[in-house]
mmCIF file with all atom_site columns, C-alpha atoms in Angstrom:
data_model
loop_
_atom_site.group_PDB
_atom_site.id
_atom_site.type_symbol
_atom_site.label_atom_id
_atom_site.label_alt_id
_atom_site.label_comp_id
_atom_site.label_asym_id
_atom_site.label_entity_id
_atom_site.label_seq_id
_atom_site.pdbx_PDB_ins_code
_atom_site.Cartn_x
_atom_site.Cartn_y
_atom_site.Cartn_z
_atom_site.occupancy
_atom_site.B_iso_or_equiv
_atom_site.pdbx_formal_charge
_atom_site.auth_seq_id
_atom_site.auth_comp_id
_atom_site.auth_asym_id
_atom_site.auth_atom_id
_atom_site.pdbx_PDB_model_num
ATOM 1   C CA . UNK A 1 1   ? 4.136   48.953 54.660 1.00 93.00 ? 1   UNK A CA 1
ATOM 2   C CA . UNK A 1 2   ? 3.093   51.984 53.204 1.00 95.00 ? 2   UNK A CA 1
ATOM 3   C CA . UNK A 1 3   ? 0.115   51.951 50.896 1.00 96.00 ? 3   UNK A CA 1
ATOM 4   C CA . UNK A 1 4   ? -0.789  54.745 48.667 1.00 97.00 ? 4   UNK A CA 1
ATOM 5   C CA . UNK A 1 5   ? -4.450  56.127 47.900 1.00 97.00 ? 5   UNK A CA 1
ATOM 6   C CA . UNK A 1 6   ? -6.036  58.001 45.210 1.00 96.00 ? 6   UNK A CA 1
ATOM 7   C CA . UNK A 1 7   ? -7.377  61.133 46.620 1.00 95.00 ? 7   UNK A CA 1
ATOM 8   C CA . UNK A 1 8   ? -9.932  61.414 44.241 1.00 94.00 ? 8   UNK A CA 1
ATOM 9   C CA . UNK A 1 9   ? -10.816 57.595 44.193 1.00 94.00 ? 9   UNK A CA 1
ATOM 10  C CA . UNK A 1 10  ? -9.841  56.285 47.467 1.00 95.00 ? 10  UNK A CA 1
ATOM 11  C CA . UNK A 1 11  ? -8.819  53.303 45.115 1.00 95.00 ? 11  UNK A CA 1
ATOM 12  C CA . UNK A 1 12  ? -5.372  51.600 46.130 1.00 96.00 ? 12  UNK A CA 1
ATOM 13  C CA . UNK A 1 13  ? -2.960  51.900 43.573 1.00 96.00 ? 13  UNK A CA 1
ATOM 14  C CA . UNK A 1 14  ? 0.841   51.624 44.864 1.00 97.00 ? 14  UNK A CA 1
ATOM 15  C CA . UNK A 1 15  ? 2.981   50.419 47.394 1.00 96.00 ? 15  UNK A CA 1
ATOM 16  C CA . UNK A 1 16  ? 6.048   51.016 49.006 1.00 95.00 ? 16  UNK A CA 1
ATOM 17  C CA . UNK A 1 17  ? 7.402   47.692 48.765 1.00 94.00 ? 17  UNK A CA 1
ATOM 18  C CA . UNK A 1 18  ? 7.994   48.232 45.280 1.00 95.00 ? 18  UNK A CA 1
ATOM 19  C CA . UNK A 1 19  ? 10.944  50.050 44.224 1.00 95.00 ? 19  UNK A CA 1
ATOM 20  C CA . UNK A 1 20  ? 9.600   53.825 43.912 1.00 97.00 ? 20  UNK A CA 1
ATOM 21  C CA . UNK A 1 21  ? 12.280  56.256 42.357 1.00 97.00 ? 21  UNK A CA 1
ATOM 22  C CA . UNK A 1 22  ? 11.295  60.079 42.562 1.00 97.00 ? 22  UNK A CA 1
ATOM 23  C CA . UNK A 1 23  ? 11.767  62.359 39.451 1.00 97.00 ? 23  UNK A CA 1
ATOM 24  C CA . UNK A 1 24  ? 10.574  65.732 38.125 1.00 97.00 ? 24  UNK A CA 1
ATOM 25  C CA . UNK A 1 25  ? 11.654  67.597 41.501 1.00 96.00 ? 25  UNK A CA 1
ATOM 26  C CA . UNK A 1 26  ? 9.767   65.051 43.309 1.00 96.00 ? 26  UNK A CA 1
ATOM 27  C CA . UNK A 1 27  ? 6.583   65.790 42.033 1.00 97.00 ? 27  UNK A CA 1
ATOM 28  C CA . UNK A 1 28  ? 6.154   62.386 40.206 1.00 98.00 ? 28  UNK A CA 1
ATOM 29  C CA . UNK A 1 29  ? 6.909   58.919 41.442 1.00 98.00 ? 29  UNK A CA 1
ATOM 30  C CA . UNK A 1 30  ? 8.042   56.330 38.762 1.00 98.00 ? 30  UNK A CA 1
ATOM 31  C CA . UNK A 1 31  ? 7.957   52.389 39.675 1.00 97.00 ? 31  UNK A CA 1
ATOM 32  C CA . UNK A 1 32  ? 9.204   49.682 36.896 1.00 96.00 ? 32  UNK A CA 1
ATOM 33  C CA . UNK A 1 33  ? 6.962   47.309 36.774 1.00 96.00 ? 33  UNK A CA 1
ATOM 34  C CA . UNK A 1 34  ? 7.659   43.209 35.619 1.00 93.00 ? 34  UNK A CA 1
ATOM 35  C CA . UNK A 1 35  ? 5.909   40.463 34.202 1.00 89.00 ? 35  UNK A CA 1
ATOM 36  C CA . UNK A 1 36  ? 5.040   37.639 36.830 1.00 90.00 ? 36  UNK A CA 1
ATOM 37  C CA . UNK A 1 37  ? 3.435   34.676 36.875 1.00 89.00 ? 37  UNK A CA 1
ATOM 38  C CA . UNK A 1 38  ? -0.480  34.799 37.059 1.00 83.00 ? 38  UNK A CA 1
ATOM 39  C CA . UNK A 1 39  ? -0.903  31.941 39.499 1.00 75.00 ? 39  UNK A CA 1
ATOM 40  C CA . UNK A 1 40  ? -1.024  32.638 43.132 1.00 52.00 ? 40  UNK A CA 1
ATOM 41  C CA . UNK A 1 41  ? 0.953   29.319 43.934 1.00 40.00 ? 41  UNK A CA 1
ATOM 42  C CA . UNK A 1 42  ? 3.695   31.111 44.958 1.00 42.00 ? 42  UNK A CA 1
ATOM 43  C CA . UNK A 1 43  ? 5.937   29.208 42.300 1.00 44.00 ? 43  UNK A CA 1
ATOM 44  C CA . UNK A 1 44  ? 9.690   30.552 43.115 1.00 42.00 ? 44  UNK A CA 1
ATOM 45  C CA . UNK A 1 45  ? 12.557  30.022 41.114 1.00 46.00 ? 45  UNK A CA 1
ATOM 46  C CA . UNK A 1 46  ? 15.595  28.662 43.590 1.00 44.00 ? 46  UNK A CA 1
ATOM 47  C CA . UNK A 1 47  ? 18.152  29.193 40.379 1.00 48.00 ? 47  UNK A CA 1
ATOM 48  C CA . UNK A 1 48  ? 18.865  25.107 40.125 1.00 49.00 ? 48  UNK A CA 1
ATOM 49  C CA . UNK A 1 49  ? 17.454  25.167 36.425 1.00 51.00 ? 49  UNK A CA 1
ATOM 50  C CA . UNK A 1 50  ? 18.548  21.517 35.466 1.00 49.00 ? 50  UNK A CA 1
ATOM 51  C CA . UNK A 1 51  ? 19.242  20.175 38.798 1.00 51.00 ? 51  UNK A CA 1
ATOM 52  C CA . UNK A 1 52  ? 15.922  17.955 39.521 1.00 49.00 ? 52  UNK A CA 1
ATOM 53  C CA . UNK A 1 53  ? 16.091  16.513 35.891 1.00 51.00 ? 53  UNK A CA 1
ATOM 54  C CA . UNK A 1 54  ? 14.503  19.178 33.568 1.00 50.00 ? 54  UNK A CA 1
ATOM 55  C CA . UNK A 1 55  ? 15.890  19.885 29.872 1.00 49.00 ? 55  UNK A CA 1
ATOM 56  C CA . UNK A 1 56  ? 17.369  22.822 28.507 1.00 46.00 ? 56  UNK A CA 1
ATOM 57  C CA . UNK A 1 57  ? 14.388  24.296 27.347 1.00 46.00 ? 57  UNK A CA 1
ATOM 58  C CA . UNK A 1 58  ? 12.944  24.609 30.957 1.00 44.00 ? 58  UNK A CA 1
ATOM 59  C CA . UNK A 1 59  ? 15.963  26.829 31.999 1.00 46.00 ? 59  UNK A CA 1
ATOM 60  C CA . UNK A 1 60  ? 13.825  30.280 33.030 1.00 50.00 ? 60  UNK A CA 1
ATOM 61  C CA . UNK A 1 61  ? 10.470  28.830 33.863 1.00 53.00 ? 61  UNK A CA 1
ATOM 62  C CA . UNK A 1 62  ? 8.019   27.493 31.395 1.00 57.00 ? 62  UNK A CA 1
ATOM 63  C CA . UNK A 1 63  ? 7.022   29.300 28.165 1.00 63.00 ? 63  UNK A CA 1
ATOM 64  C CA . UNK A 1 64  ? 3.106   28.264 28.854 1.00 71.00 ? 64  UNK A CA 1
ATOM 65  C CA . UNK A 1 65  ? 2.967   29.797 31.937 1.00 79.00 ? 65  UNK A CA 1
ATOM 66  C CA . UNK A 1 66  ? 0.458   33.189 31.666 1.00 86.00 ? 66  UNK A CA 1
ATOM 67  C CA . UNK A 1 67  ? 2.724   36.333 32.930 1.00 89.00 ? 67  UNK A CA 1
ATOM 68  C CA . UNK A 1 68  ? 1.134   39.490 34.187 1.00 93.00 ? 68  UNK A CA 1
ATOM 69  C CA . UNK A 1 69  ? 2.041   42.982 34.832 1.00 94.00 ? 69  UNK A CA 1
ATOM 70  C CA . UNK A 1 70  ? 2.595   43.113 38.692 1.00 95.00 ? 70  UNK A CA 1
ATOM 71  C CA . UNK A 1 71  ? 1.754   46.377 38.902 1.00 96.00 ? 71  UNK A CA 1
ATOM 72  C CA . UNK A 1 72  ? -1.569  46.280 37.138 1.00 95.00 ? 72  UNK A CA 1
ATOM 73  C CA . UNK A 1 73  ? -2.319  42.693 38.320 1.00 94.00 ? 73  UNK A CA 1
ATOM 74  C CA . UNK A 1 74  ? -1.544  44.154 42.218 1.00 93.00 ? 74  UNK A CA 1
ATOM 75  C CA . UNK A 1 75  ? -3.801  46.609 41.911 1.00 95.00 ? 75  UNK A CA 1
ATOM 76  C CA . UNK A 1 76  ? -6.391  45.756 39.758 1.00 94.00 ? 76  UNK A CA 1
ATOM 77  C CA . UNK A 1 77  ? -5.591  48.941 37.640 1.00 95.00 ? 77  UNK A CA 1
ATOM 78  C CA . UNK A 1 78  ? -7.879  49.353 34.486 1.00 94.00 ? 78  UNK A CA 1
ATOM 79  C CA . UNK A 1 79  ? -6.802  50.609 31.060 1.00 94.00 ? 79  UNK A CA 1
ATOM 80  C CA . UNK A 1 80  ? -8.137  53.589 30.414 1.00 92.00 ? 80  UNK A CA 1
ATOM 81  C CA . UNK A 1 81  ? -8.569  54.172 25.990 1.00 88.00 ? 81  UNK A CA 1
ATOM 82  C CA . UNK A 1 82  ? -9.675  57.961 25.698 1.00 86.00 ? 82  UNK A CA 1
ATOM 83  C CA . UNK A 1 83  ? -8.431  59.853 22.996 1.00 92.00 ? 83  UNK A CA 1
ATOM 84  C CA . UNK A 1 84  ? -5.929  61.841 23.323 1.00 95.00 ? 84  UNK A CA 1
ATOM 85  C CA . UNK A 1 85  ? -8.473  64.985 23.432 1.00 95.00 ? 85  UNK A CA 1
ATOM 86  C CA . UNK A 1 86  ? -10.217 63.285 26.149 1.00 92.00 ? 86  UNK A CA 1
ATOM 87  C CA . UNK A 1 87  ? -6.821  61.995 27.975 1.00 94.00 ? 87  UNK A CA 1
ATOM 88  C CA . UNK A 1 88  ? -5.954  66.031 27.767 1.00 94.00 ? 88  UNK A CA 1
ATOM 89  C CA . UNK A 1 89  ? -9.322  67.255 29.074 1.00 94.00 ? 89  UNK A CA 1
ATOM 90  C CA . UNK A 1 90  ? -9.173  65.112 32.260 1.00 93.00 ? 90  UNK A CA 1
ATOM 91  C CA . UNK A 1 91  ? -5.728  66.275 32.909 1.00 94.00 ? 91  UNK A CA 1
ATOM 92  C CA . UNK A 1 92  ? -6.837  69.695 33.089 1.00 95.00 ? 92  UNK A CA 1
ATOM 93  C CA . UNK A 1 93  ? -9.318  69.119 35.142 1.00 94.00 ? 93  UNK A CA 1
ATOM 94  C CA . UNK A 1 94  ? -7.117  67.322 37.811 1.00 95.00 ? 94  UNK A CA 1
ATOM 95  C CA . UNK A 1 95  ? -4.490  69.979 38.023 1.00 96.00 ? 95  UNK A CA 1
ATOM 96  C CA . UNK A 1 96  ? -7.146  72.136 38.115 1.00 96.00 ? 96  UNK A CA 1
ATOM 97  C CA . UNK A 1 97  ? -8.375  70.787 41.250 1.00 96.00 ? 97  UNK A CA 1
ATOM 98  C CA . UNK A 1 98  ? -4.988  70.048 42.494 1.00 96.00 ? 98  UNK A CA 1
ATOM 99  C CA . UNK A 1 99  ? -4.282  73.647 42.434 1.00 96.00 ? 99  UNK A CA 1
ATOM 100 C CA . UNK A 1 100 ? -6.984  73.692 44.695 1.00 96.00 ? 100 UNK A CA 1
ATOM 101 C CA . UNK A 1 101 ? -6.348  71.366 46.889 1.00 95.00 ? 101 UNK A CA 1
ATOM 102 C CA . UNK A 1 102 ? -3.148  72.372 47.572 1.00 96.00 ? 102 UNK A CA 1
ATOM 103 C CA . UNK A 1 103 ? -3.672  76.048 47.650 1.00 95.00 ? 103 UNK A CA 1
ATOM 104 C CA . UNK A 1 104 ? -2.794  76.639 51.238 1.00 96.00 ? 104 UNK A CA 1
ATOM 105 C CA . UNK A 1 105 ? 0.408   74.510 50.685 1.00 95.00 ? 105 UNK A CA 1
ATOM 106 C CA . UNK A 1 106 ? 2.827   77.091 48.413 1.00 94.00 ? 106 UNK A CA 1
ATOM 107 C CA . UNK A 1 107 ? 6.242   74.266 47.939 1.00 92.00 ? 107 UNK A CA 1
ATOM 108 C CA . UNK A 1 108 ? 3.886   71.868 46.432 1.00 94.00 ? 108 UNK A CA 1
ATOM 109 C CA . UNK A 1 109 ? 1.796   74.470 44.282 1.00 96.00 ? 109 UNK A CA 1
ATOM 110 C CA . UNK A 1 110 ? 4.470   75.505 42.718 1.00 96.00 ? 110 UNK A CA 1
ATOM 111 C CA . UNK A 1 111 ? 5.187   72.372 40.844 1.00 96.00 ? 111 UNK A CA 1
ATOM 112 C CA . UNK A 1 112 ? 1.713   72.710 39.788 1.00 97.00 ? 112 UNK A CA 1
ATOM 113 C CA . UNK A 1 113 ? 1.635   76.527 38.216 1.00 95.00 ? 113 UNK A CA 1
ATOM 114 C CA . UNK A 1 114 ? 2.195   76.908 34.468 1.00 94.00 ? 114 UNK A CA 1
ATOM 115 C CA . UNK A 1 115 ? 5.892   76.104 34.049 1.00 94.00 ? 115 UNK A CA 1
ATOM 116 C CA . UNK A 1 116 ? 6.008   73.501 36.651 1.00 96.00 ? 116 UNK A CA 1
ATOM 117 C CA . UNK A 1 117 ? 7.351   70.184 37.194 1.00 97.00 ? 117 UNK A CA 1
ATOM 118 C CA . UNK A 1 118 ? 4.167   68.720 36.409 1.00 97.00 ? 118 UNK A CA 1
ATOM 119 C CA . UNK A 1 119 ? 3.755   70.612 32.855 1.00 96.00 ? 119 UNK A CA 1
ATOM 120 C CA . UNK A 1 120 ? 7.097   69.267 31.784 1.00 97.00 ? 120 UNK A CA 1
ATOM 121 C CA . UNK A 1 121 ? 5.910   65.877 32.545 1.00 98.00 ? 121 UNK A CA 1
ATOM 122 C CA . UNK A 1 122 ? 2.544   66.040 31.060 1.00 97.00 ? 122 UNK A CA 1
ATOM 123 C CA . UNK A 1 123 ? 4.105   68.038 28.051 1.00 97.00 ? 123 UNK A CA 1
ATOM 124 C CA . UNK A 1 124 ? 6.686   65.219 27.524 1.00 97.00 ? 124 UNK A CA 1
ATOM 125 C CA . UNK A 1 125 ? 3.819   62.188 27.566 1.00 97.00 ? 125 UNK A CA 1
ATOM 126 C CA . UNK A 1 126 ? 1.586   64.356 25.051 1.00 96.00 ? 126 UNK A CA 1
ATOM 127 C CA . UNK A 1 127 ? 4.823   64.312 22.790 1.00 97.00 ? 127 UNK A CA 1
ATOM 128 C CA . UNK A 1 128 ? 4.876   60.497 22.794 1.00 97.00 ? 128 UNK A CA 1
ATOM 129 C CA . UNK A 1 129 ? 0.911   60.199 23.708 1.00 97.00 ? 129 UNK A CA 1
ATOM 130 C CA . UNK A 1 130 ? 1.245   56.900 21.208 1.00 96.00 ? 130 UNK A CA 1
ATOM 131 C CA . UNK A 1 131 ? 3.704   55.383 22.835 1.00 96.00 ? 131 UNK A CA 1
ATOM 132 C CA . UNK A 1 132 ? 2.058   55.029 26.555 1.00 97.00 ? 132 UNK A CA 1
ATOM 133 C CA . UNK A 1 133 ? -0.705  53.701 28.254 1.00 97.00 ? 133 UNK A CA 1
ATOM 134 C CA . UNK A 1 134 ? -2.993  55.130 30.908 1.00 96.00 ? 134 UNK A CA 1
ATOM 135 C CA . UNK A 1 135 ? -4.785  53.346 33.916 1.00 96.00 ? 135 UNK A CA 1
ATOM 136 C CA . UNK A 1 136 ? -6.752  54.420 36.473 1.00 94.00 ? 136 UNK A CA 1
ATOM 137 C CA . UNK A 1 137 ? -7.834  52.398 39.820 1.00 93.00 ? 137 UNK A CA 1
ATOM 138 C CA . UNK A 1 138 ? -10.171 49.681 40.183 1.00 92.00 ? 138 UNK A CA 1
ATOM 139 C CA . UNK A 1 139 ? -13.129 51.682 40.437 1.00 90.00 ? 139 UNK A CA 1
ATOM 140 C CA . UNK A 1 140 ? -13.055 52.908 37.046 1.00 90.00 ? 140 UNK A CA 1
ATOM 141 C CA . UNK A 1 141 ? -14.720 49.271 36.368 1.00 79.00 ? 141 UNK A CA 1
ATOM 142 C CA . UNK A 1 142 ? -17.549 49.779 38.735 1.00 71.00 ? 142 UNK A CA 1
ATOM 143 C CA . UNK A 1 143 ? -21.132 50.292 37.303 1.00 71.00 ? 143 UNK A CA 1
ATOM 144 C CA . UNK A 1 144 ? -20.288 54.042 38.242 1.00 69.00 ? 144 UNK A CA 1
ATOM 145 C CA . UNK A 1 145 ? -17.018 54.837 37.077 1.00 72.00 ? 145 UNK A CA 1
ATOM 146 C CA . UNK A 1 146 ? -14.701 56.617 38.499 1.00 83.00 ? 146 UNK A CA 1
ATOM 147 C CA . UNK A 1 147 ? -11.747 58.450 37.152 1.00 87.00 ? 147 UNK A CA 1
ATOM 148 C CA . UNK A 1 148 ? -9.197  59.225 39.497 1.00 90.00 ? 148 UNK A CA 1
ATOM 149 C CA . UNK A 1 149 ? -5.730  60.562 38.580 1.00 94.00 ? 149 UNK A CA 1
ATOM 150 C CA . UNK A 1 150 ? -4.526  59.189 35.222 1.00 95.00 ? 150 UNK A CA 1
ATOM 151 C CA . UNK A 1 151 ? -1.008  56.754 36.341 1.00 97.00 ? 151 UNK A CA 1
ATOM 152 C CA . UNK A 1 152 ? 0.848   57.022 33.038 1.00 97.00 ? 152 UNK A CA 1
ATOM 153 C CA . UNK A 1 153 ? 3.262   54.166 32.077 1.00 98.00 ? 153 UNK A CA 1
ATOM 154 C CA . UNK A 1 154 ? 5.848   53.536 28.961 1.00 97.00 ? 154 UNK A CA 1
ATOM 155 C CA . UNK A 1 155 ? 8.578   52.190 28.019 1.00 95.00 ? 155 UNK A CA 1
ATOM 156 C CA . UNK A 1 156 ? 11.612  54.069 28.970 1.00 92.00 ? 156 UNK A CA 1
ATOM 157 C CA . UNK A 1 157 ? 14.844  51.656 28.294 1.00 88.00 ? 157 UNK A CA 1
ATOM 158 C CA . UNK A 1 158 ? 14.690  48.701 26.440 1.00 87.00 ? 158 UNK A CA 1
ATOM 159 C CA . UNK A 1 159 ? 16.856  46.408 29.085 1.00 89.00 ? 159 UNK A CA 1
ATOM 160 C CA . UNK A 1 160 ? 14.094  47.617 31.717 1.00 90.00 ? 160 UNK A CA 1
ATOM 161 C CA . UNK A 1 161 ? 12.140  44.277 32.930 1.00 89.00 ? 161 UNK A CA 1
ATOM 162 C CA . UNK A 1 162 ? 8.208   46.232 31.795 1.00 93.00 ? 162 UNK A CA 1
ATOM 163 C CA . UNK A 1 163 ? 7.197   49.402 31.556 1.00 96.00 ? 163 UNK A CA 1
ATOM 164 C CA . UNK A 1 164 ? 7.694   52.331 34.092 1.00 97.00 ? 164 UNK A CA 1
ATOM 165 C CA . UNK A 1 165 ? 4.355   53.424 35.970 1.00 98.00 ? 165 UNK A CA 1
ATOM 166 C CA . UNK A 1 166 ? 4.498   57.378 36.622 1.00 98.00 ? 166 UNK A CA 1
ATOM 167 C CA . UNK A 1 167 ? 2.419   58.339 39.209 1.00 98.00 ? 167 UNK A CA 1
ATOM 168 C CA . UNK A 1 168 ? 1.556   61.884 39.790 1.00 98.00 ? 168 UNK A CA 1
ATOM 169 C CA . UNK A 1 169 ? 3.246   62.160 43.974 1.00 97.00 ? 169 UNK A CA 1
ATOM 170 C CA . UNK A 1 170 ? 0.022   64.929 45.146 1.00 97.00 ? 170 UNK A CA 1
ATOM 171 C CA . UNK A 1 171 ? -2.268  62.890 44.104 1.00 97.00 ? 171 UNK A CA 1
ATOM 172 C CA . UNK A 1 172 ? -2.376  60.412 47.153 1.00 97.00 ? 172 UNK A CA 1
ATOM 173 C CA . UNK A 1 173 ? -2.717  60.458 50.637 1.00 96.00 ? 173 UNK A CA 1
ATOM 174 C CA . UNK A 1 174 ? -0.552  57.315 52.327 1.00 95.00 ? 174 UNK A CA 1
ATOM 175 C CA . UNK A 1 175 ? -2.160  54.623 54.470 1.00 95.00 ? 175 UNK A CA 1
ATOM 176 C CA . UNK A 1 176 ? 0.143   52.323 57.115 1.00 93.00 ? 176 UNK A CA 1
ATOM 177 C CA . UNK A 1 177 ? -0.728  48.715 57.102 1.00 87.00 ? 177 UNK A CA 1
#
């Protein structure tokens, strides 16, 4: 398995066992999340429903049961409630030091230069800044907080089973466990 770090964190925030699409020329890796269960008791649903005597109203689990983004409950990701100002400033400042960072690697810098793949994205979130959420690893709740590389998610179909994490592909180095 394939974990994958924040560069600027070292804060786990993704892995390959969930279902990681590519978009934007690569340059940005999108994962829809789900709602789970909270408990850890490892609760699975063998698709009987009614078969060992329960009602009706049991068929898809029961409605008291607390559900949780997998994603953010995974990872411990914490929601990060800047204005949209300060959302915009620390975005500049990242691809300002991703430029950097990947100045002596030209394919991926490109996507990073004004007109990039990684404009368009961030251009396309500031147009619906309202409608998404930001999160940042699990240090950003430490008594020093850290900001690592914003991992944007909304809604992008309504059938979808939560909202689609975007995370931006540069931005983390991959571990093996």
């Amino acid at each position: 398995m394939r974990i994958y770090v924040d560069v600027f964190t070292n804060d786990e925030v993704l892995s390959d066992a969930l279902d990681i699409n590519e978009e934007y020329e690569g340059s940005i890796m999108a994962v829809t999340s789900k709602l789970v269960n909270a408990d850890d008791g490892g609760n699975i649903d063998i698709g009987n429903c009614n078969a060992f005597g329960g009602g009706d109203e049991e068929q898809g689990g029961a409605n008291d049961v607390e559900k949780v983004n997998n994603i953010i409950s995974s990872f411990s990701l914490e929601e990060y409630f800047g204005s949209k100002k300060d959302m915009m400033t620390l975005m500049k400042e990242r691809i300002e030091q991703m430029r950097e960072r990947l100045k002596d690697n030209p394919t991926r810098l490109k996507a990073w230069e004004k007109g990039g793949q990684i404009e368009n994205f961030v251009k396309s979130v500031f147009s619906k800044f309202d409608d998404c959420k930001f999160f940042m690893g699990s240090s950003y709740s430490d008594e020093d907080p850290k900001e690592g590389m914003p991992i944007i998610a909304f809604w992008k179909n309504d059938s979808d089973t939560g909202e689609t994490f975007h995370y931006f592909k540069d931005c983390y180095k991959i571990t093996k466990v």
